[in-house]
Amino acid sequence: MNNAATTHETSPARLDELRARLSADASGVLEMFAQEYAVSMRTVIECLPESFRALAPGEHAEAVLLDIAGWGPVTVLVHTPDVILECKAPLPAGRFAHGFYNIGGGSPVSGHLRLDRCKTLAFVRRPFMGADSCSVNFLNAEGEAMFKVFVGRDEQRALLADQVERFSALWKRLGEAAIV
């Protein structure tokens, strides 16, 4: 999303400023922080307090997507400089064909993912707009978000407890994995 992130180096002092800002209030839009500080989404996520995030190698992307396919309705989000698209529905299980991981089959969520470009999975649990949020962020080699999957909510906007448990299990299992 952020071309500036690949052309500008951010000073250690500026990263310390971002860490302090996120430590004081981590509820903002992460892509906006990336743009403001001219860094990648991965860098912003790494600047979150440690208790808010865990990283895992992208090689686990298919396994994570297959796990999420059993969760029920989630929110799939794609955020570019010009648009934020959200789809609330179950994420269908996919399969590889023609160089893509293909999802579809009756769900409003369908498409063709280049999972080979997923370098890092970022599990993020933090406050957002006055509520708890949990997301799995699929980050490419440039550290930018390919897409995100958020734990679903009930009619009162509370996170679905069973999905939080499954999200937490993935975090615990994969968040300890070696990351490059």
XYZ file of C-alpha atoms in Angstrom:
180
model
C 0.000 0.000 0.000
C 2.694 2.460 0.960
C 5.338 3.122 -1.686
C 7.078 5.555 0.665
C 7.883 2.641 2.945
C 10.126 1.100 0.319
C 11.907 4.332 -0.605
C 12.435 6.055 2.760
C 14.296 4.836 5.795
C 12.696 5.712 9.087
C 15.072 6.773 11.825
C 15.248 4.825 15.076
C 13.960 7.932 16.877
C 10.924 8.065 14.601
C 10.236 4.353 15.245
C 10.547 4.993 18.985
C 7.973 7.779 18.550
C 5.628 5.339 16.771
C 6.115 2.709 19.506
C 5.322 5.281 22.198
C 2.254 6.476 20.322
C 0.933 2.927 19.847
C 1.730 2.084 23.459
C -0.373 5.044 24.600
C -3.226 4.337 22.173
C -3.173 1.409 19.746
C -6.737 1.931 18.529
C -6.036 3.805 15.287
C -6.061 2.541 11.704
C -2.744 0.756 11.212
C -2.543 1.685 7.527
C -2.781 5.358 8.504
C 0.175 4.959 10.858
C 2.116 3.243 8.065
C 1.423 6.152 5.744
C 2.183 8.814 8.344
C 5.478 7.233 9.400
C 6.424 6.067 5.876
C 6.823 2.458 6.992
C 5.280 -0.870 6.074
C 2.317 -2.431 7.835
C 4.668 -5.048 9.242
C 6.761 -2.309 10.838
C 3.647 -0.733 12.371
C 2.553 -4.121 13.712
C 6.048 -4.737 15.125
C 5.779 -1.359 16.905
C 2.576 -2.412 18.689
C 3.049 -3.514 22.294
C 4.152 -7.166 22.319
C 0.972 -8.259 24.077
C -1.037 -7.028 21.059
C 0.729 -9.015 18.338
C 2.488 -12.190 17.290
C 4.183 -12.968 13.989
C 4.454 -16.278 12.160
C 6.000 -17.342 8.858
C 3.813 -16.979 5.783
C 4.378 -20.635 4.938
C 1.502 -21.328 7.342
C -0.963 -19.177 5.347
C -2.877 -22.085 3.790
C -3.214 -23.907 7.110
C -4.475 -20.706 8.756
C -7.009 -20.100 5.978
C -8.247 -23.687 6.227
C -8.654 -23.263 9.991
C -10.528 -19.976 9.529
C -12.805 -21.697 6.979
C -14.312 -23.576 9.943
C -15.005 -20.492 12.062
C -18.249 -19.280 10.509
C -18.886 -15.642 9.560
C -15.769 -13.445 9.702
C -14.905 -10.077 8.177
C -12.455 -10.155 5.293
C -10.924 -6.739 4.681
C -8.762 -5.321 1.908
C -7.383 -1.817 2.525
C -5.691 0.154 -0.247
C -4.901 3.874 -0.387
C -8.203 4.407 -2.197
C -10.684 1.942 -0.732
C -11.480 -0.256 2.238
C -13.518 -3.289 1.191
C -15.161 -5.529 3.774
C -17.115 -8.711 3.343
C -18.835 -10.386 6.290
C -19.407 -14.062 5.594
C -17.865 -17.461 6.169
C -14.472 -17.822 4.481
C -14.655 -20.868 2.224
C -11.891 -23.465 2.145
C -9.715 -23.044 -0.895
C -7.354 -25.010 -3.049
C -4.350 -24.319 -5.231
C -4.784 -24.202 -9.019
C -3.267 -22.159 -11.833
C -0.772 -20.468 -9.521
C -3.387 -19.155 -7.079
C -5.094 -20.238 -3.890
C -8.705 -20.123 -5.027
C -11.596 -19.535 -2.645
C -15.283 -19.549 -3.501
C -18.140 -21.986 -3.559
C -21.302 -20.263 -2.442
C -19.861 -17.668 -0.059
C -19.823 -13.958 -0.903
C -16.091 -14.213 -0.171
C -14.374 -15.500 -3.276
C -11.207 -14.772 -5.152
C -7.732 -15.814 -6.139
C -4.890 -15.318 -3.676
C -1.181 -15.417 -4.402
C -0.323 -17.149 -1.138
C 3.230 -17.692 -2.367
C 3.653 -13.936 -1.783
C 2.600 -14.183 1.872
C 5.820 -13.778 3.849
C 4.394 -13.136 7.315
C 1.214 -13.763 9.252
C 0.510 -11.175 11.929
C -1.965 -12.041 14.664
C -3.199 -8.763 16.139
C -5.499 -8.316 19.125
C -6.012 -4.716 20.160
C -8.631 -2.098 20.876
C -10.227 -0.509 17.822
C -13.035 2.063 17.801
C -13.835 1.372 21.438
C -14.019 -2.406 21.092
C -11.713 -5.404 21.245
C -10.627 -6.674 17.819
C -8.760 -9.757 16.600
C -7.323 -10.070 13.108
C -5.017 -12.251 11.098
C -3.022 -10.059 8.721
C -1.486 -11.653 5.639
C 1.643 -9.628 4.800
C 3.658 -9.807 1.602
C 7.454 -9.676 1.188
C 7.333 -5.874 1.221
C 5.607 -5.983 4.616
C 2.320 -4.701 3.236
C -1.084 -6.181 3.982
C -2.437 -8.440 1.268
C -5.687 -8.764 3.224
C -6.931 -9.248 6.791
C -9.438 -11.591 8.385
C -11.217 -10.340 11.513
C -12.979 -12.450 14.110
C -16.747 -12.107 13.705
C -19.139 -10.273 16.017
C -22.599 -10.995 17.372
C -25.659 -8.707 17.213
C -24.345 -6.700 20.193
C -20.986 -6.247 18.377
C -19.185 -8.541 20.851
C -16.510 -10.826 19.442
C -17.717 -14.381 18.876
C -16.213 -16.342 21.788
C -15.626 -19.559 19.847
C -13.752 -17.648 17.140
C -11.648 -15.835 19.750
C -10.679 -19.259 21.132
C -9.658 -20.482 17.686
C -7.794 -17.228 16.955
C -5.971 -17.532 20.291
C -5.056 -21.159 19.565
C -3.517 -20.165 16.220
C -1.677 -17.262 17.893
C -0.298 -19.580 20.555
C 0.637 -22.367 18.141
C 2.138 -20.260 15.347
C 3.116 -17.030 17.087
C 6.089 -18.811 18.620
C 7.341 -20.047 15.237
C 10.685 -18.791 13.973
C 10.297 -15.671 11.831
C 12.844 -14.176 9.459
